[in-house]
XYZ file of C-alpha atoms in Angstrom:
602
model
C -4.348 -3.167 -13.496
C -4.341 1.111 -13.975
C -7.523 1.335 -16.245
C -4.625 3.977 -18.634
C -2.569 1.537 -19.435
C -5.178 -1.197 -20.073
C -7.062 -1.531 -23.581
C -9.734 -0.282 -22.874
C -13.142 1.553 -25.185
C -16.643 1.017 -23.627
C -19.529 2.094 -26.275
C -22.844 3.945 -24.745
C -24.548 3.160 -27.313
C -26.547 -0.451 -28.485
C -24.835 -3.193 -30.625
C -27.133 -3.307 -34.385
C -25.933 -7.170 -34.277
C -27.133 -7.588 -30.113
C -30.398 -9.339 -29.940
C -29.875 -10.492 -26.399
C -28.646 -8.332 -23.127
C -25.862 -10.106 -21.834
C -25.023 -9.516 -25.946
C -25.476 -6.095 -25.894
C -22.994 -5.762 -22.737
C -19.640 -7.724 -23.638
C -20.118 -5.025 -26.335
C -20.823 -2.251 -25.182
C -18.659 -2.829 -21.914
C -15.301 -4.391 -23.708
C -14.762 -7.561 -23.090
C -15.349 -8.599 -26.675
C -15.759 -7.739 -30.352
C -16.739 -9.463 -32.941
C -14.282 -10.162 -36.057
C -17.112 -11.910 -38.433
C -20.124 -13.343 -38.540
C -20.086 -15.478 -34.996
C -16.625 -14.996 -34.878
C -15.636 -12.480 -31.999
C -12.366 -11.784 -30.170
C -11.914 -11.944 -26.441
C -10.055 -8.957 -25.604
C -8.269 -8.754 -21.628
C -11.614 -8.965 -19.198
C -12.725 -11.624 -20.792
C -9.724 -13.744 -21.290
C -9.780 -12.582 -17.020
C -12.597 -14.348 -17.366
C -12.474 -16.462 -18.915
C -9.075 -17.977 -17.483
C -11.266 -18.110 -14.242
C -13.543 -19.930 -15.109
C -11.228 -22.588 -16.796
C -9.131 -22.540 -13.122
C -12.657 -23.587 -11.464
C -13.424 -26.566 -13.442
C -9.920 -27.332 -14.268
C -9.257 -28.021 -10.383
C -12.630 -29.835 -9.799
C -11.323 -32.089 -12.560
C -8.825 -33.399 -10.799
C -9.929 -32.946 -8.092
C -12.089 -36.367 -9.295
C -8.147 -38.128 -10.384
C -9.521 -36.799 -14.587
C -6.158 -35.771 -16.432
C -5.291 -33.252 -18.798
C -4.575 -33.287 -22.007
C -4.915 -31.315 -25.391
C -6.157 -33.150 -28.952
C -5.590 -31.721 -32.530
C -8.570 -29.787 -33.747
C -8.671 -31.045 -37.391
C -9.380 -34.196 -37.378
C -9.356 -36.257 -40.510
C -12.545 -37.550 -41.893
C -11.311 -41.245 -42.139
C -12.553 -41.673 -38.312
C -15.710 -40.137 -38.450
C -16.253 -42.099 -41.216
C -15.832 -45.614 -38.799
C -18.073 -44.077 -36.573
C -20.703 -43.823 -38.455
C -20.930 -39.605 -37.233
C -19.098 -38.346 -40.453
C -22.366 -38.106 -42.897
C -24.441 -36.715 -40.342
C -22.369 -33.896 -39.678
C -21.166 -32.883 -42.350
C -25.064 -32.940 -44.624
C -28.114 -33.674 -41.268
C -27.289 -31.410 -38.434
C -24.164 -30.145 -41.206
C -22.607 -28.678 -38.026
C -18.653 -29.878 -38.835
C -17.048 -27.379 -40.653
C -14.820 -29.717 -43.480
C -12.723 -29.694 -45.698
C -10.217 -30.917 -48.339
C -6.377 -30.308 -48.220
C -3.023 -30.262 -50.750
C -3.187 -33.977 -51.344
C -7.154 -34.309 -51.360
C -7.980 -35.946 -48.640
C -11.083 -34.925 -46.470
C -10.208 -33.251 -43.396
C -12.869 -31.241 -39.953
C -12.313 -28.800 -37.291
C -13.758 -30.723 -34.523
C -16.720 -29.664 -33.503
C -17.022 -32.760 -30.310
C -13.435 -35.288 -30.088
C -15.223 -38.383 -29.247
C -13.739 -40.024 -32.409
C -10.236 -38.677 -31.656
C -10.106 -39.573 -28.065
C -11.807 -42.762 -28.829
C -8.264 -43.561 -31.559
C -6.176 -42.928 -29.311
C -8.015 -45.569 -26.142
C -7.694 -48.118 -29.393
C -3.910 -47.556 -29.420
C -2.791 -47.324 -26.074
C -6.071 -49.361 -23.730
C -4.384 -52.968 -23.769
C -5.343 -53.959 -20.082
C -8.078 -53.967 -18.128
C -5.987 -52.755 -15.467
C -5.183 -49.251 -17.008
C -9.064 -48.605 -15.812
C -10.610 -46.645 -15.643
C -9.165 -43.506 -17.030
C -10.509 -40.801 -17.436
C -9.292 -37.335 -20.075
C -10.033 -33.812 -20.135
C -9.438 -31.167 -22.785
C -9.494 -27.245 -21.763
C -9.924 -26.455 -26.007
C -11.306 -24.702 -29.095
C -13.907 -26.138 -30.887
C -16.285 -25.145 -33.888
C -19.730 -25.828 -35.652
C -21.087 -24.361 -38.820
C -23.779 -22.587 -37.260
C -26.872 -22.144 -39.625
C -27.319 -18.489 -38.194
C -25.215 -17.426 -35.704
C -25.882 -15.087 -33.101
C -26.670 -14.203 -29.165
C -23.096 -13.923 -29.442
C -20.818 -16.082 -27.293
C -24.139 -18.514 -27.027
C -24.618 -19.409 -30.319
C -21.133 -19.161 -32.051
C -18.639 -20.369 -34.647
C -15.935 -20.856 -32.668
C -16.267 -22.058 -28.736
C -14.290 -23.008 -26.200
C -15.003 -25.821 -23.963
C -14.131 -28.259 -21.979
C -14.103 -31.497 -22.606
C -13.634 -35.117 -20.965
C -14.472 -38.528 -21.645
C -13.795 -41.455 -20.084
C -13.171 -45.590 -20.423
C -14.191 -47.730 -18.233
C -14.647 -52.673 -17.910
C -18.066 -52.417 -17.029
C -21.914 -49.762 -16.807
C -20.948 -50.076 -13.022
C -17.779 -48.054 -12.848
C -19.518 -45.656 -16.088
C -21.874 -45.129 -13.589
C -19.490 -44.197 -11.356
C -18.138 -42.118 -12.864
C -20.750 -40.895 -14.241
C -21.589 -39.630 -11.298
C -18.774 -37.891 -10.042
C -18.615 -35.468 -12.898
C -22.383 -34.980 -11.820
C -21.342 -33.643 -7.957
C -17.948 -31.918 -10.159
C -20.423 -30.192 -12.231
C -22.811 -28.703 -9.522
C -19.088 -28.081 -7.610
C -17.570 -26.158 -10.384
C -21.447 -24.251 -10.901
C -22.324 -23.291 -7.353
C -18.374 -21.878 -7.113
C -18.850 -19.776 -9.920
C -21.934 -18.147 -7.724
C -25.053 -19.138 -10.589
C -28.351 -20.373 -9.922
C -28.426 -23.777 -11.851
C -31.242 -26.095 -12.691
C -29.290 -30.598 -13.550
C -32.273 -31.695 -15.651
C -32.977 -35.246 -17.607
C -31.637 -34.241 -20.905
C -32.100 -36.017 -24.601
C -28.650 -37.220 -26.027
C -28.828 -36.041 -29.215
C -25.995 -36.666 -31.899
C -23.790 -37.451 -29.180
C -26.216 -40.385 -28.389
C -26.020 -43.026 -25.371
C -28.450 -44.265 -22.891
C -28.614 -41.834 -20.581
C -27.382 -37.705 -20.576
C -27.887 -34.683 -18.642
C -28.169 -30.994 -19.015
C -26.856 -28.254 -16.354
C -28.586 -24.716 -17.004
C -27.895 -21.586 -15.644
C -31.513 -19.782 -14.979
C -32.609 -16.778 -17.082
C -35.097 -15.243 -18.475
C -33.678 -15.350 -22.805
C -32.816 -19.256 -21.778
C -33.321 -21.226 -25.043
C -34.588 -23.568 -23.400
C -37.708 -24.456 -21.434
C -36.751 -27.065 -18.309
C -39.905 -28.211 -16.713
C -39.106 -29.195 -13.168
C -41.299 -30.311 -9.834
C -41.014 -28.208 -6.515
C -39.725 -30.757 -4.291
C -36.461 -31.021 -6.226
C -37.328 -34.806 -7.125
C -37.501 -34.495 -10.940
C -35.964 -32.256 -13.445
C -35.625 -32.555 -17.765
C -35.122 -30.761 -20.669
C -38.748 -30.241 -21.992
C -37.171 -31.805 -24.936
C -36.720 -35.086 -23.091
C -39.614 -34.529 -20.517
C -41.863 -37.078 -19.780
C -45.535 -35.566 -18.219
C -49.087 -37.289 -17.873
C -51.262 -36.168 -19.158
C -54.299 -34.931 -17.809
C -57.283 -37.461 -17.520
C -59.773 -38.138 -20.805
C -63.203 -37.166 -20.909
C -66.039 -39.467 -21.782
C -67.289 -39.197 -24.847
C -70.759 -37.910 -25.632
C -70.408 -40.688 -28.734
C -71.821 -43.988 -28.401
C -72.034 -44.830 -32.193
C -70.165 -44.255 -34.863
C -71.823 -42.005 -37.288
C -69.855 -39.674 -40.098
C -70.489 -36.648 -39.695
C -70.161 -33.493 -42.517
C -67.770 -30.834 -40.772
C -67.809 -27.796 -42.021
C -64.568 -25.978 -41.810
C -63.433 -27.863 -39.571
C -60.065 -28.324 -39.689
C -58.408 -27.456 -36.846
C -59.499 -29.230 -33.276
C -60.592 -26.288 -31.748
C -62.510 -25.163 -34.602
C -63.439 -29.325 -34.555
C -64.268 -29.188 -30.734
C -66.535 -26.264 -30.596
C -69.249 -26.848 -33.629
C -69.778 -30.190 -31.936
C -69.110 -29.736 -28.585
C -66.959 -32.456 -26.970
C -63.285 -32.825 -25.834
C -59.804 -32.420 -27.452
C -59.309 -35.797 -24.860
C -61.753 -37.633 -26.760
C -60.148 -36.496 -30.120
C -57.552 -38.711 -32.086
C -56.108 -35.990 -34.607
C -54.245 -37.588 -36.790
C -50.629 -35.293 -37.970
C -48.619 -36.528 -41.190
C -44.950 -35.769 -41.165
C -41.590 -35.975 -43.632
C -38.329 -37.915 -42.912
C -35.116 -37.766 -44.851
C -32.604 -40.543 -44.212
C -29.080 -40.252 -44.462
C -29.180 -43.632 -48.010
C -31.884 -40.841 -49.121
C -34.599 -42.710 -48.586
C -38.358 -40.392 -47.513
C -40.871 -41.481 -45.258
C -43.816 -39.769 -44.437
C -44.859 -40.722 -41.180
C -48.550 -40.478 -39.546
C -48.772 -39.663 -36.084
C -52.603 -41.148 -34.466
C -52.429 -38.644 -30.703
C -54.765 -37.856 -28.392
C -56.230 -34.023 -29.478
C -55.438 -32.177 -26.472
C -51.577 -33.248 -27.047
C -48.809 -31.717 -29.207
C -45.700 -33.953 -31.091
C -42.317 -33.964 -29.395
C -40.356 -33.764 -32.826
C -37.409 -34.801 -31.021
C -38.741 -38.364 -29.471
C -40.093 -38.487 -32.836
C -36.382 -38.567 -34.186
C -35.213 -40.230 -31.216
C -38.104 -43.078 -32.642
C -37.429 -43.123 -36.692
C -33.347 -43.840 -36.167
C -34.539 -47.304 -33.875
C -35.644 -48.170 -37.007
C -32.625 -46.793 -39.347
C -31.394 -49.957 -39.809
C -33.804 -51.490 -40.951
C -34.355 -49.015 -44.131
C -30.553 -50.358 -44.623
C -29.709 -46.595 -42.896
C -28.611 -44.967 -40.026
C -28.939 -41.862 -39.066
C -32.135 -39.290 -39.576
C -31.319 -35.720 -41.408
C -34.743 -34.218 -41.202
C -38.188 -35.004 -39.834
C -40.640 -31.495 -40.091
C -44.893 -31.717 -41.787
C -44.729 -31.209 -46.126
C -45.330 -28.194 -46.789
C -47.269 -27.933 -49.834
C -44.540 -27.460 -51.964
C -43.277 -31.299 -50.373
C -46.566 -32.870 -50.906
C -45.737 -32.273 -54.848
C -42.980 -34.184 -55.058
C -44.665 -37.886 -53.577
C -48.987 -37.277 -53.417
C -50.729 -38.746 -55.991
C -53.650 -36.311 -55.659
C -54.438 -33.937 -52.526
C -53.929 -34.896 -48.948
C -57.027 -34.565 -46.972
C -55.651 -32.537 -44.591
C -57.495 -31.473 -41.291
C -59.641 -34.435 -42.247
C -57.215 -36.815 -42.091
C -57.848 -40.198 -40.432
C -56.006 -42.979 -39.117
C -55.938 -45.254 -41.699
C -55.008 -42.972 -45.014
C -54.292 -45.428 -48.088
C -51.186 -45.952 -48.900
C -52.081 -45.642 -52.788
C -51.713 -41.954 -52.077
C -48.659 -43.079 -51.968
C -46.021 -42.243 -56.023
C -44.333 -45.190 -57.271
C -41.072 -43.876 -56.325
C -37.107 -44.038 -56.349
C -36.301 -43.365 -52.801
C -39.647 -42.719 -50.941
C -40.808 -45.612 -48.975
C -44.948 -46.812 -50.131
C -46.486 -47.161 -47.285
C -47.800 -44.668 -43.760
C -45.086 -45.526 -41.627
C -48.095 -45.346 -38.870
C -47.268 -44.563 -34.954
C -49.695 -43.828 -32.394
C -48.858 -41.921 -29.263
C -49.987 -43.828 -25.303
C -53.202 -41.338 -24.562
C -54.534 -42.519 -27.703
C -54.792 -45.461 -27.287
C -57.203 -46.507 -24.759
C -59.812 -43.760 -25.961
C -63.481 -45.070 -26.934
C -65.506 -43.803 -29.292
C -63.287 -40.928 -30.719
C -63.955 -38.416 -32.797
C -60.965 -38.364 -35.844
C -60.607 -37.899 -39.460
C -63.263 -39.651 -42.420
C -60.513 -38.592 -45.667
C -63.143 -36.035 -46.856
C -62.886 -32.989 -46.795
C -65.693 -31.035 -44.072
C -65.839 -34.395 -43.474
C -65.261 -36.424 -39.643
C -66.806 -39.266 -37.919
C -67.340 -39.657 -34.643
C -67.718 -43.158 -32.045
C -65.211 -44.508 -32.956
C -62.936 -47.432 -32.332
C -59.568 -49.099 -32.285
C -60.172 -53.147 -33.455
C -63.321 -51.921 -34.432
C -63.476 -49.044 -36.909
C -59.494 -48.496 -36.902
C -56.691 -50.829 -36.831
C -54.335 -49.686 -34.260
C -51.080 -48.958 -35.557
C -48.113 -51.555 -34.495
C -45.962 -48.954 -33.586
C -47.458 -47.896 -29.747
C -44.983 -44.630 -28.928
C -44.651 -42.191 -26.004
C -43.964 -38.905 -28.297
C -45.838 -36.519 -26.764
C -44.467 -33.241 -25.493
C -44.863 -32.322 -21.169
C -46.017 -29.155 -20.383
C -46.665 -26.647 -18.000
C -49.042 -27.792 -15.410
C -48.690 -31.228 -16.419
C -48.916 -34.070 -13.172
C -45.470 -35.533 -12.563
C -45.034 -39.414 -13.575
C -43.274 -39.795 -10.028
C -46.270 -38.645 -8.327
C -49.055 -37.156 -9.113
C -49.588 -34.275 -6.493
C -46.647 -32.327 -7.719
C -47.310 -30.344 -11.434
C -44.854 -29.321 -13.865
C -43.722 -25.253 -13.979
C -41.787 -24.653 -15.878
C -38.661 -22.273 -16.452
C -35.970 -20.977 -19.299
C -31.925 -21.858 -18.743
C -29.375 -21.727 -21.191
C -27.277 -25.111 -21.725
C -23.818 -24.740 -20.393
C -23.435 -27.961 -19.376
C -23.780 -31.990 -20.800
C -23.315 -34.460 -19.053
C -23.435 -38.148 -20.912
C -23.117 -41.866 -20.283
C -22.368 -43.856 -24.219
C -21.739 -47.213 -23.502
C -19.703 -49.100 -26.614
C -21.266 -47.228 -28.983
C -17.702 -45.640 -30.188
C -15.475 -48.285 -29.075
C -18.093 -50.970 -30.981
C -17.850 -48.549 -34.246
C -14.615 -48.474 -33.950
C -12.695 -51.388 -32.963
C -11.202 -49.959 -30.084
C -11.243 -52.589 -26.445
C -9.591 -54.292 -23.792
C -8.646 -57.742 -22.519
C -10.394 -58.659 -19.698
C -8.325 -60.140 -16.589
C -10.406 -63.330 -17.816
C -7.937 -62.758 -22.001
C -11.862 -61.805 -24.000
C -11.920 -58.721 -26.330
C -14.242 -56.645 -24.935
C -15.289 -53.261 -26.212
C -14.078 -49.887 -23.597
C -16.785 -48.650 -21.648
C -17.252 -45.147 -22.520
C -18.693 -41.608 -20.860
C -18.419 -37.848 -22.165
C -18.586 -34.977 -19.907
C -18.810 -31.728 -21.967
C -18.638 -27.836 -20.408
C -19.335 -24.622 -22.467
C -16.022 -21.708 -20.902
C -17.093 -19.224 -23.336
C -20.722 -20.085 -23.274
C -21.300 -19.957 -19.733
C -18.973 -16.577 -19.089
C -22.606 -15.320 -21.553
C -24.817 -17.168 -19.434
C -23.776 -15.563 -15.795
C -23.449 -12.018 -17.142
C -27.416 -12.889 -19.138
C -28.168 -14.069 -15.288
C -26.905 -11.766 -13.856
C -27.030 -7.640 -15.025
C -29.227 -4.637 -14.325
C -30.508 -1.153 -16.578
C -26.982 0.002 -15.545
C -24.746 -2.630 -16.965
C -23.015 -5.631 -15.349
C -23.100 -7.669 -12.654
C -19.865 -10.614 -12.687
C -20.087 -13.436 -9.037
C -16.868 -12.344 -6.604
C -15.532 -16.041 -8.352
C -15.570 -14.859 -11.908
C -15.034 -11.172 -12.454
C -12.171 -10.112 -14.252
C -11.278 -7.644 -10.848
C -12.628 -8.174 -7.264
C -11.852 -4.455 -6.160
C -12.454 -1.127 -8.917
C -10.657 2.036 -7.283
C -12.349 5.026 -8.898
C -10.371 8.689 -8.139
C -12.896 11.412 -8.540
C -10.593 14.530 -9.412
C -7.238 13.109 -10.514
C -5.549 16.507 -9.140
C -6.556 16.505 -5.868
C -3.318 15.123 -4.686
C -5.139 14.003 -1.378
C -7.702 11.998 -4.013
C -5.359 10.508 -6.080
C -2.680 9.618 -3.232
C -4.879 6.370 -0.871
C -6.730 4.804 -4.427
C -1.906 4.482 -4.742
C -2.251 3.624 -1.406
C -5.710 1.133 -1.391
C -4.163 -0.296 -4.836
C -1.319 -1.456 -3.729
C -2.435 -2.469 -0.334
C -4.581 -4.730 -1.900
C -2.787 -6.436 -4.317
C -0.723 -7.191 -1.569
C -3.341 -8.532 -0.153
C -4.499 -10.744 -3.003
C -7.626 -8.651 -3.781
C -7.191 -8.513 -8.176
C -7.485 -4.838 -8.390
C -8.263 -2.541 -10.995
C -7.155 0.941 -10.642
C -9.291 3.515 -12.833
C -7.053 6.837 -12.962
C -7.766 7.843 -16.188
C -8.523 11.304 -15.951
C -11.695 11.370 -17.121
C -15.125 13.071 -15.360
C -16.680 11.257 -12.361
C -19.985 10.563 -13.780
C -17.901 8.486 -16.516
C -15.940 7.276 -14.471
C -18.716 5.522 -12.498
C -20.569 4.830 -16.009
C -17.818 2.232 -17.087
C -17.539 0.718 -13.125
C -21.026 -0.414 -13.189
C -20.853 -1.378 -17.143
C -17.752 -3.090 -16.392
C -19.483 -5.044 -13.425
C -16.757 -5.079 -10.601
C -18.138 -6.231 -7.713
C -16.736 -3.440 -5.360
C -15.967 0.200 -6.110
C -14.056 2.637 -3.440
C -14.314 5.701 -4.610
C -11.358 7.997 -2.660
C -14.061 11.225 -3.292
C -15.438 14.492 0.066
C -15.129 10.631 2.541
C -12.234 12.036 3.277
C -12.389 14.759 4.987
C -13.155 12.068 7.627
C -10.638 9.615 6.771
C -12.306 7.414 5.543
C -13.769 5.617 1.743
C -17.021 5.423 0.318
C -17.428 1.576 -1.267
C -20.012 0.058 -2.585
C -21.517 -3.188 -4.577
C -21.600 -3.682 -7.082
C -24.299 -6.023 -6.946
C -26.588 -4.503 -3.741
C -25.610 -0.943 -4.642
C -25.756 -0.551 -1.226
C -22.893 1.956 0.128
C -20.746 1.757 3.028
C -18.868 4.466 4.847
C -14.827 2.502 5.679
C -11.920 4.205 7.404
C -8.900 3.932 4.948
C -7.131 1.493 7.079
C -10.000 -0.388 7.794
C -10.760 -1.372 3.342
C -8.324 -3.739 2.609
C -9.014 -6.186 6.027
C -13.489 -5.408 4.961
C -12.995 -6.609 1.515
C -11.183 -9.258 2.546
C -12.949 -10.633 4.726
C -16.298 -10.032 2.471
C -13.724 -11.954 -1.601
C -12.732 -14.489 0.996
C -16.858 -15.424 1.921
C -17.849 -15.125 -1.693
C -15.287 -17.261 -2.793
C -15.673 -20.035 -0.542
C -18.910 -20.052 -0.366
């Protein structure tokens, strides 16, 4: 392609709307254009990148025996109501674009397609002989993000590969799940990106187990905890670890002590000269279920630990049936304004004890009358600990479960694992941290959707059994920007060869020089005939402008038909390393073909 004929406009200044480097560079280099909040047009360079990523994904999916299809973007609310997720997606998380058509029928623009594919399976799968079955699509999805940001990272419209598998049992599902782990690893390896597969929370998708694929980048929204031996990696939301050992308590007898201005763990430990590992702190949360019920939750946890709110959300979701609910809409530490809605009197904040009285909660509709009490495992074994007294300015020391305080029945693991913690698989290993961008997520769904929607198959014994399912997502457009976030410099993008819009750009420094133009045209023809995707910068621009644009758009190799032509050579510059080499004109095609093939076959 000749650059003079391309729809190509670059920006010299950084766009004010862009916050992270990849977003700035994609806008500046003319890959994308903002149309509205979280809505972007994919311009010709970006569309070539997306096509290449899609082709890699398609090839690896097809190699596993998965079959490509295309599912509707517009989905009836009825299907989502059958699965029980309509309220979660339109009210709780609020991420689905919902609308009512002229016949007063409710519809949604699909952020995901579990319901649609399960309905198809319910109608078309009859016998165990049809299983296992794996269908996938590459489709535009929609999310009504509260705050769209970071360009394609968190947009309201995006391109995604999502696949769904159906099985007779868990063993068959696990085999496909492993196949997908290998396929996703191969996809990302082929793109040339550094990535890590990590254990993950299943979130609103649900299921028994899941794994995320993270492209490593400093601007990543997710924190990954891992061990150097390569045997453990998890999203911080899911991660587990061994907490630091507790120190001995300096208090042997129970007593109430005045602790003025000690409403934080740090202040308290300084005042009492004790370790936070011997403190039980009590954290109050407010949970709202989808049936409108508000539940006050008191968490007793060791003083040096933090509550993992994703784990807390999951623990509360498991209790939803007890409250005649399906899911949790929100979990938060209640601010003063929220406390006023249910507290009968001011709470002793900073001094709350594990046995704070239920009569702090007023009698009201849609309000659970008692605190739901959880104790984290880190606090269960503490002896002679320090905790609140329910009186402002006072704490108690030398307290014990079963004596001064009743141990809550809800014993849970909801502490947040942290860098430096010891690993559970090998205490000699400590957790390290990295930032990552989630580009893929695979799930073992089990029968969550098939059970809810009545999707069954007839077994060999003639029984009607719910289908066992898995689902596998990969963000195609998100992956494209993640690649930029991982690989760029002060001058622009550095694309891996496999997903670059073009492999080579030929820069003609002086289009008035007949020899420069003639050699450039010759190389342009030779390289394209050799299967090397080549861009010819034949614009009537200064050489400096052309070189800056070449760096900005990030094409892996630049050929310059400049002064070295006097000795029958051209300059070849590798974008990633900036290494420059003069190569005889007749050897350019062969040399670059070898380098590009090597990069593509890594």
